[in-house]
Amino acid sequence: YRVMLVDDEEWILRGLQKKFPWKEYGFEVIASFSDSLDAKDYIQHHAVDAVFTDIRMPELSGIDLMKQVTEERPEIKFVFITGFSDFEYAREAIRNNAVDYILKPVEAEQVDEVLNRLKKALEFQKYQILYKKEKESPKDEKSILPSGSNAQRIMQQMTRYIDEHFSENLSLKELAEQNFLSFHYSSEL
């Protein structure tokens, strides 16, 4: 998944890039910005799956960045990393569907938790989109899933499992194991 970092302090951006185990969780940092307006412009022209951003920044706050971006691109997930423990900021982030809100300095265990939560949210979103497309396609049209295989049946089983275990922390690996598939094959569905 493609991640973008936004913080008005350059040293924090460098720290986030180096300290987080991005690749271990399937993420790639594709861009980082110290100016939130530049970040907003970048998002309008590039594929971005998630944004890690500070809240208090000159020009455009992280909350306002999220609101403006998700008006046009609601699929982009936001995680806030901030040095301010103001409850109003946290509440506003949650109201706008942020995946998480982390206080600086960030602890290693928090990093693992948030990256895992973000990955699961993105995977779930991916399956919702695929399922919706499959469900809405006319029966006489070719399926978006690979033909000549059990892909449609497997996708239905995976979707049913997600529906039944929605409140739990799910992963693509777990879905693959439940259907006796390799992780790679299930990610291709």
Short mmCIF file of N, CA and C in Angstrom, two decimals:
data_model
loop_
_atom_site.label_atom_id
_atom_site.label_comp_id
_atom_site.label_asym_id
_atom_site.label_seq_id
_atom_site.Cartn_x
_atom_site.Cartn_y
_atom_site.Cartn_z
N TYR A 1 0.83 -1.19 0.00
CA TYR A 1 0.00 0.00 0.00
C TYR A 1 0.87 1.25 0.00
N ARG A 2 0.39 2.29 -0.64
CA ARG A 2 1.14 3.54 -0.81
C ARG A 2 0.80 4.52 0.31
N VAL A 3 1.85 4.96 1.03
CA VAL A 3 1.69 5.84 2.19
C VAL A 3 2.37 7.17 1.94
N MET A 4 1.74 8.23 2.44
CA MET A 4 2.31 9.57 2.37
C MET A 4 2.44 10.12 3.78
N LEU A 5 3.51 10.83 4.06
CA LEU A 5 3.76 11.42 5.38
C LEU A 5 3.68 12.94 5.28
N VAL A 6 3.03 13.55 6.30
CA VAL A 6 2.90 15.01 6.32
C VAL A 6 3.16 15.50 7.74
N ASP A 7 4.19 16.34 7.87
CA ASP A 7 4.50 16.96 9.16
C ASP A 7 5.32 18.19 8.86
N ASP A 8 5.05 19.30 9.55
CA ASP A 8 5.78 20.53 9.27
C ASP A 8 7.20 20.53 9.82
N GLU A 9 7.57 19.48 10.51
CA GLU A 9 8.93 19.36 11.02
C GLU A 9 9.68 18.27 10.26
N GLU A 10 10.71 18.69 9.52
CA GLU A 10 11.48 17.77 8.66
C GLU A 10 12.08 16.60 9.44
N TRP A 11 12.59 16.86 10.64
CA TRP A 11 13.23 15.80 11.40
C TRP A 11 12.23 14.71 11.80
N ILE A 12 10.98 15.09 11.98
CA ILE A 12 9.94 14.09 12.30
C ILE A 12 9.67 13.24 11.06
N LEU A 13 9.60 13.88 9.90
CA LEU A 13 9.40 13.12 8.66
C LEU A 13 10.50 12.08 8.46
N ARG A 14 11.75 12.51 8.67
CA ARG A 14 12.88 11.56 8.52
C ARG A 14 12.76 10.43 9.53
N GLY A 15 12.39 10.75 10.76
CA GLY A 15 12.23 9.73 11.79
C GLY A 15 11.13 8.74 11.46
N LEU A 16 10.00 9.23 10.96
CA LEU A 16 8.90 8.33 10.59
C LEU A 16 9.32 7.39 9.47
N GLN A 17 10.06 7.92 8.50
CA GLN A 17 10.50 7.08 7.38
C GLN A 17 11.45 5.99 7.85
N LYS A 18 12.33 6.32 8.78
CA LYS A 18 13.36 5.36 9.20
C LYS A 18 12.91 4.43 10.32
N LYS A 19 12.09 4.90 11.24
CA LYS A 19 11.75 4.13 12.44
C LYS A 19 10.59 3.16 12.26
N PHE A 20 9.70 3.43 11.31
CA PHE A 20 8.54 2.55 11.12
C PHE A 20 8.93 1.40 10.19
N PRO A 21 8.52 0.17 10.52
CA PRO A 21 8.83 -0.98 9.65
C PRO A 21 7.82 -1.08 8.49
N TRP A 22 7.84 -0.11 7.62
CA TRP A 22 6.84 0.00 6.55
C TRP A 22 6.74 -1.26 5.70
N LYS A 23 7.87 -1.71 5.17
CA LYS A 23 7.86 -2.86 4.26
C LYS A 23 7.37 -4.13 4.93
N GLU A 24 7.68 -4.29 6.20
CA GLU A 24 7.25 -5.47 6.96
C GLU A 24 5.73 -5.62 6.95
N TYR A 25 5.01 -4.52 6.86
CA TYR A 25 3.55 -4.55 6.86
C TYR A 25 2.96 -4.33 5.47
N GLY A 26 3.81 -4.29 4.47
CA GLY A 26 3.32 -4.14 3.10
C GLY A 26 3.08 -2.71 2.66
N PHE A 27 3.76 -1.76 3.31
CA PHE A 27 3.59 -0.35 2.96
C PHE A 27 4.86 0.19 2.29
N GLU A 28 4.65 1.20 1.47
CA GLU A 28 5.77 1.91 0.85
C GLU A 28 5.51 3.40 0.99
N VAL A 29 6.48 4.11 1.56
CA VAL A 29 6.35 5.56 1.67
C VAL A 29 6.69 6.15 0.30
N ILE A 30 5.69 6.71 -0.35
CA ILE A 30 5.88 7.22 -1.71
C ILE A 30 6.17 8.71 -1.74
N ALA A 31 5.84 9.41 -0.66
CA ALA A 31 6.09 10.86 -0.62
C ALA A 31 6.02 11.35 0.82
N SER A 32 6.73 12.45 1.08
CA SER A 32 6.62 13.11 2.38
C SER A 32 6.67 14.61 2.15
N PHE A 33 5.87 15.32 2.95
CA PHE A 33 5.74 16.76 2.78
C PHE A 33 5.78 17.47 4.12
N SER A 34 6.45 18.63 4.14
CA SER A 34 6.44 19.47 5.33
C SER A 34 5.40 20.59 5.19
N ASP A 35 4.76 20.65 4.02
CA ASP A 35 3.72 21.64 3.75
C ASP A 35 2.43 20.90 3.41
N SER A 36 1.39 21.12 4.21
CA SER A 36 0.14 20.40 4.01
C SER A 36 -0.57 20.76 2.71
N LEU A 37 -0.38 21.96 2.21
CA LEU A 37 -0.99 22.34 0.92
C LEU A 37 -0.32 21.58 -0.23
N ASP A 38 1.00 21.42 -0.15
CA ASP A 38 1.69 20.61 -1.16
C ASP A 38 1.22 19.16 -1.09
N ALA A 39 1.00 18.67 0.12
CA ALA A 39 0.52 17.30 0.31
C ALA A 39 -0.85 17.13 -0.34
N LYS A 40 -1.73 18.09 -0.12
CA LYS A 40 -3.07 18.03 -0.70
C LYS A 40 -3.00 18.01 -2.23
N ASP A 41 -2.15 18.84 -2.79
CA ASP A 41 -1.97 18.88 -4.24
C ASP A 41 -1.46 17.53 -4.76
N TYR A 42 -0.51 16.95 -4.06
CA TYR A 42 0.06 15.66 -4.47
C TYR A 42 -1.03 14.59 -4.49
N ILE A 43 -1.86 14.56 -3.46
CA ILE A 43 -2.93 13.55 -3.36
C ILE A 43 -3.91 13.67 -4.52
N GLN A 44 -4.15 14.88 -4.99
CA GLN A 44 -5.09 15.08 -6.09
C GLN A 44 -4.58 14.50 -7.41
N HIS A 45 -3.28 14.27 -7.50
CA HIS A 45 -2.70 13.81 -8.77
C HIS A 45 -2.01 12.45 -8.70
N HIS A 46 -2.01 11.81 -7.54
CA HIS A 46 -1.31 10.54 -7.38
C HIS A 46 -2.15 9.54 -6.59
N ALA A 47 -1.85 8.29 -6.80
CA ALA A 47 -2.52 7.22 -6.05
C ALA A 47 -1.90 7.12 -4.66
N VAL A 48 -2.72 7.33 -3.66
CA VAL A 48 -2.29 7.26 -2.26
C VAL A 48 -3.34 6.44 -1.51
N ASP A 49 -2.88 5.50 -0.68
CA ASP A 49 -3.80 4.68 0.09
C ASP A 49 -3.99 5.20 1.51
N ALA A 50 -2.93 5.76 2.09
CA ALA A 50 -3.00 6.22 3.47
C ALA A 50 -2.09 7.42 3.69
N VAL A 51 -2.49 8.27 4.63
CA VAL A 51 -1.73 9.47 4.97
C VAL A 51 -1.49 9.48 6.48
N PHE A 52 -0.22 9.59 6.87
CA PHE A 52 0.15 9.81 8.27
C PHE A 52 0.45 11.29 8.37
N THR A 53 -0.27 11.98 9.24
CA THR A 53 -0.11 13.43 9.29
C THR A 53 -0.15 13.97 10.72
N ASP A 54 0.54 15.08 10.90
CA ASP A 54 0.46 15.83 12.14
C ASP A 54 -0.88 16.56 12.11
N ILE A 55 -1.32 17.06 13.24
CA ILE A 55 -2.57 17.82 13.28
C ILE A 55 -2.31 19.31 13.13
N ARG A 56 -1.47 19.86 14.01
CA ARG A 56 -1.20 21.30 13.98
C ARG A 56 -0.09 21.60 12.99
N MET A 57 -0.49 22.28 11.90
CA MET A 57 0.47 22.69 10.87
C MET A 57 0.03 24.04 10.33
N PRO A 58 0.99 24.83 9.86
CA PRO A 58 0.62 26.12 9.26
C PRO A 58 -0.20 25.88 7.98
N GLU A 59 -0.93 26.84 7.58
CA GLU A 59 -1.72 26.82 6.34
C GLU A 59 -2.96 25.93 6.45
N LEU A 60 -2.77 24.63 6.61
CA LEU A 60 -3.88 23.68 6.61
C LEU A 60 -3.61 22.62 7.66
N SER A 61 -4.48 22.50 8.65
CA SER A 61 -4.26 21.50 9.71
C SER A 61 -4.45 20.10 9.15
N GLY A 62 -3.96 19.11 9.88
CA GLY A 62 -4.14 17.73 9.46
C GLY A 62 -5.60 17.33 9.39
N ILE A 63 -6.40 17.84 10.32
CA ILE A 63 -7.85 17.56 10.32
C ILE A 63 -8.49 18.14 9.06
N ASP A 64 -8.14 19.40 8.73
CA ASP A 64 -8.69 20.03 7.53
C ASP A 64 -8.19 19.33 6.26
N LEU A 65 -6.96 18.89 6.28
CA LEU A 65 -6.42 18.13 5.15
C LEU A 65 -7.27 16.88 4.93
N MET A 66 -7.54 16.15 6.01
CA MET A 66 -8.34 14.93 5.91
C MET A 66 -9.75 15.25 5.39
N LYS A 67 -10.38 16.27 5.93
CA LYS A 67 -11.73 16.61 5.49
C LYS A 67 -11.78 16.94 4.01
N GLN A 68 -10.82 17.77 3.55
CA GLN A 68 -10.82 18.17 2.15
C GLN A 68 -10.49 17.00 1.21
N VAL A 69 -9.55 16.18 1.60
CA VAL A 69 -9.15 15.05 0.76
C VAL A 69 -10.27 14.01 0.68
N THR A 70 -10.86 13.68 1.83
CA THR A 70 -11.86 12.61 1.83
C THR A 70 -13.19 13.02 1.21
N GLU A 71 -13.39 14.30 0.96
CA GLU A 71 -14.57 14.72 0.21
C GLU A 71 -14.54 14.12 -1.19
N GLU A 72 -13.36 14.13 -1.80
CA GLU A 72 -13.20 13.61 -3.15
C GLU A 72 -12.64 12.19 -3.18
N ARG A 73 -11.88 11.83 -2.17
CA ARG A 73 -11.22 10.52 -2.14
C ARG A 73 -11.48 9.83 -0.79
N PRO A 74 -12.72 9.40 -0.53
CA PRO A 74 -13.07 8.83 0.77
C PRO A 74 -12.34 7.53 1.10
N GLU A 75 -11.77 6.91 0.11
CA GLU A 75 -11.06 5.64 0.34
C GLU A 75 -9.70 5.82 1.00
N ILE A 76 -9.16 7.03 1.01
CA ILE A 76 -7.85 7.27 1.62
C ILE A 76 -8.00 7.26 3.13
N LYS A 77 -7.14 6.48 3.78
CA LYS A 77 -7.17 6.34 5.24
C LYS A 77 -6.18 7.34 5.85
N PHE A 78 -6.54 7.87 7.03
CA PHE A 78 -5.70 8.83 7.73
C PHE A 78 -5.33 8.33 9.12
N VAL A 79 -4.06 8.56 9.48
CA VAL A 79 -3.55 8.28 10.82
C VAL A 79 -2.91 9.58 11.29
N PHE A 80 -3.26 10.02 12.50
CA PHE A 80 -2.70 11.24 13.05
C PHE A 80 -1.61 10.92 14.05
N ILE A 81 -0.50 11.62 13.90
CA ILE A 81 0.62 11.52 14.84
C ILE A 81 0.87 12.94 15.32
N THR A 82 0.66 13.17 16.60
CA THR A 82 0.73 14.54 17.09
C THR A 82 1.33 14.61 18.49
N GLY A 83 1.85 15.74 18.81
CA GLY A 83 2.40 15.96 20.14
C GLY A 83 1.38 16.56 21.10
N PHE A 84 0.16 16.74 20.64
CA PHE A 84 -0.87 17.38 21.45
C PHE A 84 -1.93 16.37 21.86
N SER A 85 -2.15 16.25 23.15
CA SER A 85 -3.12 15.26 23.65
C SER A 85 -4.49 15.90 23.86
N ASP A 86 -4.80 16.93 23.13
CA ASP A 86 -6.08 17.62 23.24
C ASP A 86 -7.22 16.69 22.82
N PHE A 87 -8.16 16.48 23.71
CA PHE A 87 -9.27 15.58 23.46
C PHE A 87 -10.08 16.01 22.25
N GLU A 88 -10.23 17.30 22.03
CA GLU A 88 -11.02 17.80 20.90
C GLU A 88 -10.41 17.36 19.57
N TYR A 89 -9.08 17.36 19.49
CA TYR A 89 -8.42 16.89 18.26
C TYR A 89 -8.71 15.42 18.03
N ALA A 90 -8.59 14.63 19.08
CA ALA A 90 -8.85 13.19 18.96
C ALA A 90 -10.30 12.95 18.54
N ARG A 91 -11.22 13.65 19.17
CA ARG A 91 -12.63 13.47 18.83
C ARG A 91 -12.91 13.86 17.39
N GLU A 92 -12.33 14.95 16.94
CA GLU A 92 -12.53 15.40 15.56
C GLU A 92 -11.94 14.39 14.58
N ALA A 93 -10.80 13.83 14.89
CA ALA A 93 -10.19 12.81 14.03
C ALA A 93 -11.09 11.59 13.93
N ILE A 94 -11.60 11.15 15.05
CA ILE A 94 -12.48 9.96 15.07
C ILE A 94 -13.78 10.24 14.33
N ARG A 95 -14.34 11.40 14.51
CA ARG A 95 -15.58 11.76 13.80
C ARG A 95 -15.39 11.74 12.29
N ASN A 96 -14.19 11.98 11.85
CA ASN A 96 -13.91 12.01 10.42
C ASN A 96 -13.28 10.70 9.94
N ASN A 97 -13.45 9.65 10.72
CA ASN A 97 -13.04 8.29 10.33
C ASN A 97 -11.54 8.07 10.23
N ALA A 98 -10.77 8.73 11.05
CA ALA A 98 -9.33 8.44 11.09
C ALA A 98 -9.14 7.01 11.59
N VAL A 99 -8.14 6.34 11.07
CA VAL A 99 -7.85 4.97 11.50
C VAL A 99 -7.26 4.98 12.90
N ASP A 100 -6.42 5.99 13.20
CA ASP A 100 -5.81 6.04 14.52
C ASP A 100 -5.32 7.45 14.83
N TYR A 101 -4.99 7.64 16.09
CA TYR A 101 -4.52 8.92 16.62
C TYR A 101 -3.42 8.57 17.61
N ILE A 102 -2.18 8.92 17.30
CA ILE A 102 -1.03 8.53 18.11
C ILE A 102 -0.34 9.77 18.66
N LEU A 103 0.05 9.70 19.93
CA LEU A 103 0.79 10.80 20.54
C LEU A 103 2.29 10.60 20.39
N LYS A 104 2.99 11.70 20.10
CA LYS A 104 4.45 11.67 20.07
C LYS A 104 4.96 11.78 21.51
N PRO A 105 6.05 11.18 21.86
CA PRO A 105 6.85 10.27 21.03
C PRO A 105 6.16 8.92 20.90
N VAL A 106 6.31 8.32 19.73
CA VAL A 106 5.63 7.08 19.41
C VAL A 106 6.44 5.89 19.93
N GLU A 107 5.76 5.00 20.64
CA GLU A 107 6.39 3.79 21.16
C GLU A 107 6.37 2.70 20.10
N ALA A 108 7.36 1.79 20.13
CA ALA A 108 7.48 0.72 19.13
C ALA A 108 6.22 -0.15 19.05
N GLU A 109 5.65 -0.48 20.20
CA GLU A 109 4.44 -1.33 20.18
C GLU A 109 3.26 -0.61 19.56
N GLN A 110 3.21 0.72 19.70
CA GLN A 110 2.16 1.50 19.07
C GLN A 110 2.30 1.44 17.55
N VAL A 111 3.53 1.49 17.08
CA VAL A 111 3.79 1.44 15.65
C VAL A 111 3.23 0.15 15.07
N ASP A 112 3.55 -0.98 15.70
CA ASP A 112 3.06 -2.27 15.22
C ASP A 112 1.53 -2.31 15.22
N GLU A 113 0.92 -1.82 16.30
CA GLU A 113 -0.54 -1.83 16.40
C GLU A 113 -1.18 -0.99 15.30
N VAL A 114 -0.67 0.21 15.09
CA VAL A 114 -1.30 1.09 14.11
C VAL A 114 -1.07 0.60 12.68
N LEU A 115 0.12 0.09 12.38
CA LEU A 115 0.36 -0.43 11.03
C LEU A 115 -0.50 -1.66 10.77
N ASN A 116 -0.66 -2.50 11.75
CA ASN A 116 -1.51 -3.67 11.62
C ASN A 116 -2.97 -3.26 11.41
N ARG A 117 -3.45 -2.32 12.22
CA ARG A 117 -4.82 -1.83 12.10
C ARG A 117 -5.06 -1.17 10.74
N LEU A 118 -4.11 -0.38 10.29
CA LEU A 118 -4.24 0.28 8.99
C LEU A 118 -4.28 -0.74 7.87
N LYS A 119 -3.41 -1.70 7.93
CA LYS A 119 -3.37 -2.74 6.87
C LYS A 119 -4.69 -3.49 6.81
N LYS A 120 -5.24 -3.84 7.96
CA LYS A 120 -6.52 -4.55 8.00
C LYS A 120 -7.64 -3.68 7.45
N ALA A 121 -7.62 -2.40 7.77
CA ALA A 121 -8.66 -1.49 7.25
C ALA A 121 -8.57 -1.39 5.73
N LEU A 122 -7.36 -1.32 5.20
CA LEU A 122 -7.19 -1.23 3.75
C LEU A 122 -7.57 -2.54 3.07
N GLU A 123 -7.23 -3.67 3.67
CA GLU A 123 -7.59 -4.96 3.10
C GLU A 123 -9.11 -5.15 3.10
N PHE A 124 -9.73 -4.78 4.20
CA PHE A 124 -11.19 -4.90 4.28
C PHE A 124 -11.85 -4.02 3.23
N GLN A 125 -11.36 -2.81 3.07
CA GLN A 125 -11.90 -1.89 2.07
C GLN A 125 -11.76 -2.49 0.67
N LYS A 126 -10.62 -3.09 0.40
CA LYS A 126 -10.37 -3.71 -0.91
C LYS A 126 -11.39 -4.81 -1.18
N TYR A 127 -11.65 -5.65 -0.19
CA TYR A 127 -12.61 -6.73 -0.37
C TYR A 127 -14.03 -6.21 -0.50
N GLN A 128 -14.36 -5.15 0.20
CA GLN A 128 -15.69 -4.55 0.07
C GLN A 128 -15.91 -4.06 -1.36
N ILE A 129 -14.90 -3.41 -1.91
CA ILE A 129 -15.00 -2.88 -3.28
C ILE A 129 -15.15 -4.02 -4.27
N LEU A 130 -14.32 -5.05 -4.15
CA LEU A 130 -14.41 -6.20 -5.05
C LEU A 130 -15.77 -6.89 -4.95
N TYR A 131 -16.22 -7.08 -3.73
CA TYR A 131 -17.50 -7.75 -3.53
C TYR A 131 -18.64 -6.92 -4.12
N LYS A 132 -18.60 -5.63 -3.91
CA LYS A 132 -19.64 -4.75 -4.43
C LYS A 132 -19.65 -4.78 -5.96
N LYS A 133 -18.48 -4.72 -6.56
CA LYS A 133 -18.40 -4.78 -8.03
C LYS A 133 -18.93 -6.11 -8.55
N GLU A 134 -18.56 -7.18 -7.89
CA GLU A 134 -19.01 -8.51 -8.31
C GLU A 134 -20.52 -8.64 -8.16
N LYS A 135 -21.04 -8.14 -7.07
CA LYS A 135 -22.47 -8.24 -6.78
C LYS A 135 -23.30 -7.40 -7.76
N GLU A 136 -22.76 -6.25 -8.14
CA GLU A 136 -23.50 -5.34 -9.02
C GLU A 136 -23.37 -5.68 -10.49
N SER A 137 -22.40 -6.49 -10.87
CA SER A 137 -22.22 -6.79 -12.30
C SER A 137 -23.35 -7.70 -12.78
N PRO A 138 -23.88 -7.42 -13.96
CA PRO A 138 -24.95 -8.26 -14.51
C PRO A 138 -24.46 -9.70 -14.68
N LYS A 139 -25.36 -10.63 -14.51
CA LYS A 139 -25.00 -12.05 -14.55
C LYS A 139 -24.40 -12.45 -15.90
N ASP A 140 -24.82 -11.80 -16.98
CA ASP A 140 -24.31 -12.19 -18.30
C ASP A 140 -22.95 -11.56 -18.60
N GLU A 141 -22.53 -10.58 -17.80
CA GLU A 141 -21.21 -9.99 -17.99
C GLU A 141 -20.15 -10.89 -17.41
N LYS A 142 -18.96 -10.75 -17.94
CA LYS A 142 -17.83 -11.52 -17.44
C LYS A 142 -17.50 -11.07 -16.01
N SER A 143 -17.23 -12.00 -15.13
CA SER A 143 -16.91 -11.71 -13.74
C SER A 143 -15.57 -10.98 -13.64
N ILE A 144 -15.43 -10.12 -12.63
CA ILE A 144 -14.13 -9.47 -12.41
C ILE A 144 -13.15 -10.45 -11.78
N LEU A 145 -13.66 -11.56 -11.27
CA LEU A 145 -12.80 -12.58 -10.69
C LEU A 145 -12.34 -13.53 -11.79
N PRO A 146 -11.19 -14.17 -11.60
CA PRO A 146 -10.67 -15.07 -12.63
C PRO A 146 -11.69 -16.14 -13.01
N SER A 147 -11.88 -16.28 -14.34
CA SER A 147 -12.85 -17.28 -14.80
C SER A 147 -12.21 -18.66 -14.82
N GLY A 148 -13.06 -19.67 -14.90
CA GLY A 148 -12.56 -21.04 -14.98
C GLY A 148 -11.96 -21.54 -13.68
N SER A 149 -12.29 -20.90 -12.57
CA SER A 149 -11.73 -21.33 -11.29
C SER A 149 -12.82 -21.24 -10.23
N ASN A 150 -12.44 -21.50 -9.03
CA ASN A 150 -13.37 -21.40 -7.91
C ASN A 150 -13.30 -20.02 -7.27
N ALA A 151 -12.76 -19.05 -7.98
CA ALA A 151 -12.52 -17.73 -7.40
C ALA A 151 -13.79 -17.08 -6.87
N GLN A 152 -14.88 -17.19 -7.63
CA GLN A 152 -16.12 -16.57 -7.16
C GLN A 152 -16.60 -17.21 -5.86
N ARG A 153 -16.58 -18.53 -5.79
CA ARG A 153 -17.00 -19.23 -4.58
C ARG A 153 -16.10 -18.86 -3.41
N ILE A 154 -14.80 -18.79 -3.65
CA ILE A 154 -13.85 -18.43 -2.60
C ILE A 154 -14.09 -17.01 -2.11
N MET A 155 -14.33 -16.10 -3.04
CA MET A 155 -14.58 -14.71 -2.66
C MET A 155 -15.86 -14.62 -1.81
N GLN A 156 -16.87 -15.39 -2.17
CA GLN A 156 -18.10 -15.39 -1.38
C GLN A 156 -17.83 -15.92 0.03
N GLN A 157 -17.02 -16.99 0.13
CA GLN A 157 -16.68 -17.54 1.44
C GLN A 157 -15.90 -16.51 2.27
N MET A 158 -14.95 -15.85 1.62
CA MET A 158 -14.14 -14.84 2.33
C MET A 158 -15.02 -13.69 2.80
N THR A 159 -15.93 -13.25 1.95
CA THR A 159 -16.81 -12.15 2.32
C THR A 159 -17.72 -12.55 3.47
N ARG A 160 -18.24 -13.77 3.44
CA ARG A 160 -19.08 -14.27 4.52
C ARG A 160 -18.29 -14.31 5.83
N TYR A 161 -17.02 -14.77 5.75
CA TYR A 161 -16.17 -14.83 6.93
C TYR A 161 -15.92 -13.42 7.50
N ILE A 162 -15.68 -12.46 6.61
CA ILE A 162 -15.47 -11.08 7.03
C ILE A 162 -16.73 -10.55 7.72
N ASP A 163 -17.88 -10.80 7.11
CA ASP A 163 -19.14 -10.35 7.71
C ASP A 163 -19.35 -10.94 9.10
N GLU A 164 -19.02 -12.23 9.26
CA GLU A 164 -19.23 -12.91 10.54
C GLU A 164 -18.23 -12.47 11.61
N HIS A 165 -17.04 -12.02 11.19
CA HIS A 165 -15.97 -11.67 12.13
C HIS A 165 -15.56 -10.21 12.02
N PHE A 166 -16.50 -9.37 11.60
CA PHE A 166 -16.19 -7.97 11.33
C PHE A 166 -15.57 -7.25 12.52
N SER A 167 -16.04 -7.53 13.71
CA SER A 167 -15.56 -6.81 14.88
C SER A 167 -14.18 -7.27 15.36
N GLU A 168 -13.66 -8.33 14.77
CA GLU A 168 -12.35 -8.85 15.17
C GLU A 168 -11.27 -8.24 14.28
N ASN A 169 -10.03 -8.37 14.71
CA ASN A 169 -8.91 -7.95 13.88
C ASN A 169 -8.65 -9.04 12.86
N LEU A 170 -8.97 -8.76 11.60
CA LEU A 170 -8.79 -9.73 10.52
C LEU A 170 -7.61 -9.32 9.66
N SER A 171 -7.03 -10.31 9.02
CA SER A 171 -5.96 -10.02 8.08
C SER A 171 -6.16 -10.87 6.83
N LEU A 172 -5.53 -10.48 5.76
CA LEU A 172 -5.59 -11.24 4.52
C LEU A 172 -4.99 -12.63 4.72
N LYS A 173 -3.95 -12.70 5.53
CA LYS A 173 -3.33 -13.99 5.83
C LYS A 173 -4.33 -14.93 6.49
N GLU A 174 -5.08 -14.42 7.46
CA GLU A 174 -6.08 -15.23 8.14
C GLU A 174 -7.18 -15.68 7.18
N LEU A 175 -7.63 -14.77 6.30
CA LEU A 175 -8.64 -15.14 5.31
C LEU A 175 -8.12 -16.23 4.39
N ALA A 176 -6.88 -16.11 3.98
CA ALA A 176 -6.28 -17.12 3.11
C ALA A 176 -6.24 -18.47 3.82
N GLU A 177 -5.81 -18.48 5.07
CA GLU A 177 -5.71 -19.73 5.83
C GLU A 177 -7.09 -20.36 6.03
N GLN A 178 -8.11 -19.55 6.27
CA GLN A 178 -9.46 -20.07 6.45
C GLN A 178 -9.99 -20.78 5.21
N ASN A 179 -9.46 -20.38 4.05
CA ASN A 179 -9.90 -20.97 2.78
C ASN A 179 -8.84 -21.88 2.16
N PHE A 180 -7.82 -22.22 2.95
CA PHE A 180 -6.76 -23.12 2.52
C PHE A 180 -6.08 -22.63 1.24
N LEU A 181 -5.78 -21.34 1.22
CA LEU A 181 -5.14 -20.72 0.08
C LEU A 181 -3.80 -20.14 0.49
N SER A 182 -2.96 -19.90 -0.48
CA SER A 182 -1.72 -19.18 -0.19
C SER A 182 -2.06 -17.70 -0.07
N PHE A 183 -1.25 -17.00 0.69
CA PHE A 183 -1.44 -15.55 0.85
C PHE A 183 -1.41 -14.87 -0.50
N HIS A 184 -0.45 -15.26 -1.34
CA HIS A 184 -0.29 -14.63 -2.66
C HIS A 184 -1.54 -14.81 -3.51
N TYR A 185 -2.04 -16.04 -3.59
CA TYR A 185 -3.23 -16.29 -4.42
C TYR A 185 -4.42 -15.50 -3.91
N SER A 186 -4.63 -15.48 -2.61
CA SER A 186 -5.79 -14.76 -2.06
C SER A 186 -5.68 -13.26 -2.32
N SER A 187 -4.46 -12.73 -2.34
CA SER A 187 -4.31 -11.29 -2.61
C SER A 187 -4.60 -10.96 -4.06
N GLU A 188 -4.50 -11.96 -4.95
CA GLU A 188 -4.80 -11.74 -6.35
C GLU A 188 -6.30 -11.74 -6.62
N LEU A 189 -7.07 -12.34 -5.73
CA LEU A 189 -8.52 -12.35 -5.91
C LEU A 189 -9.04 -10.93 -5.81
#
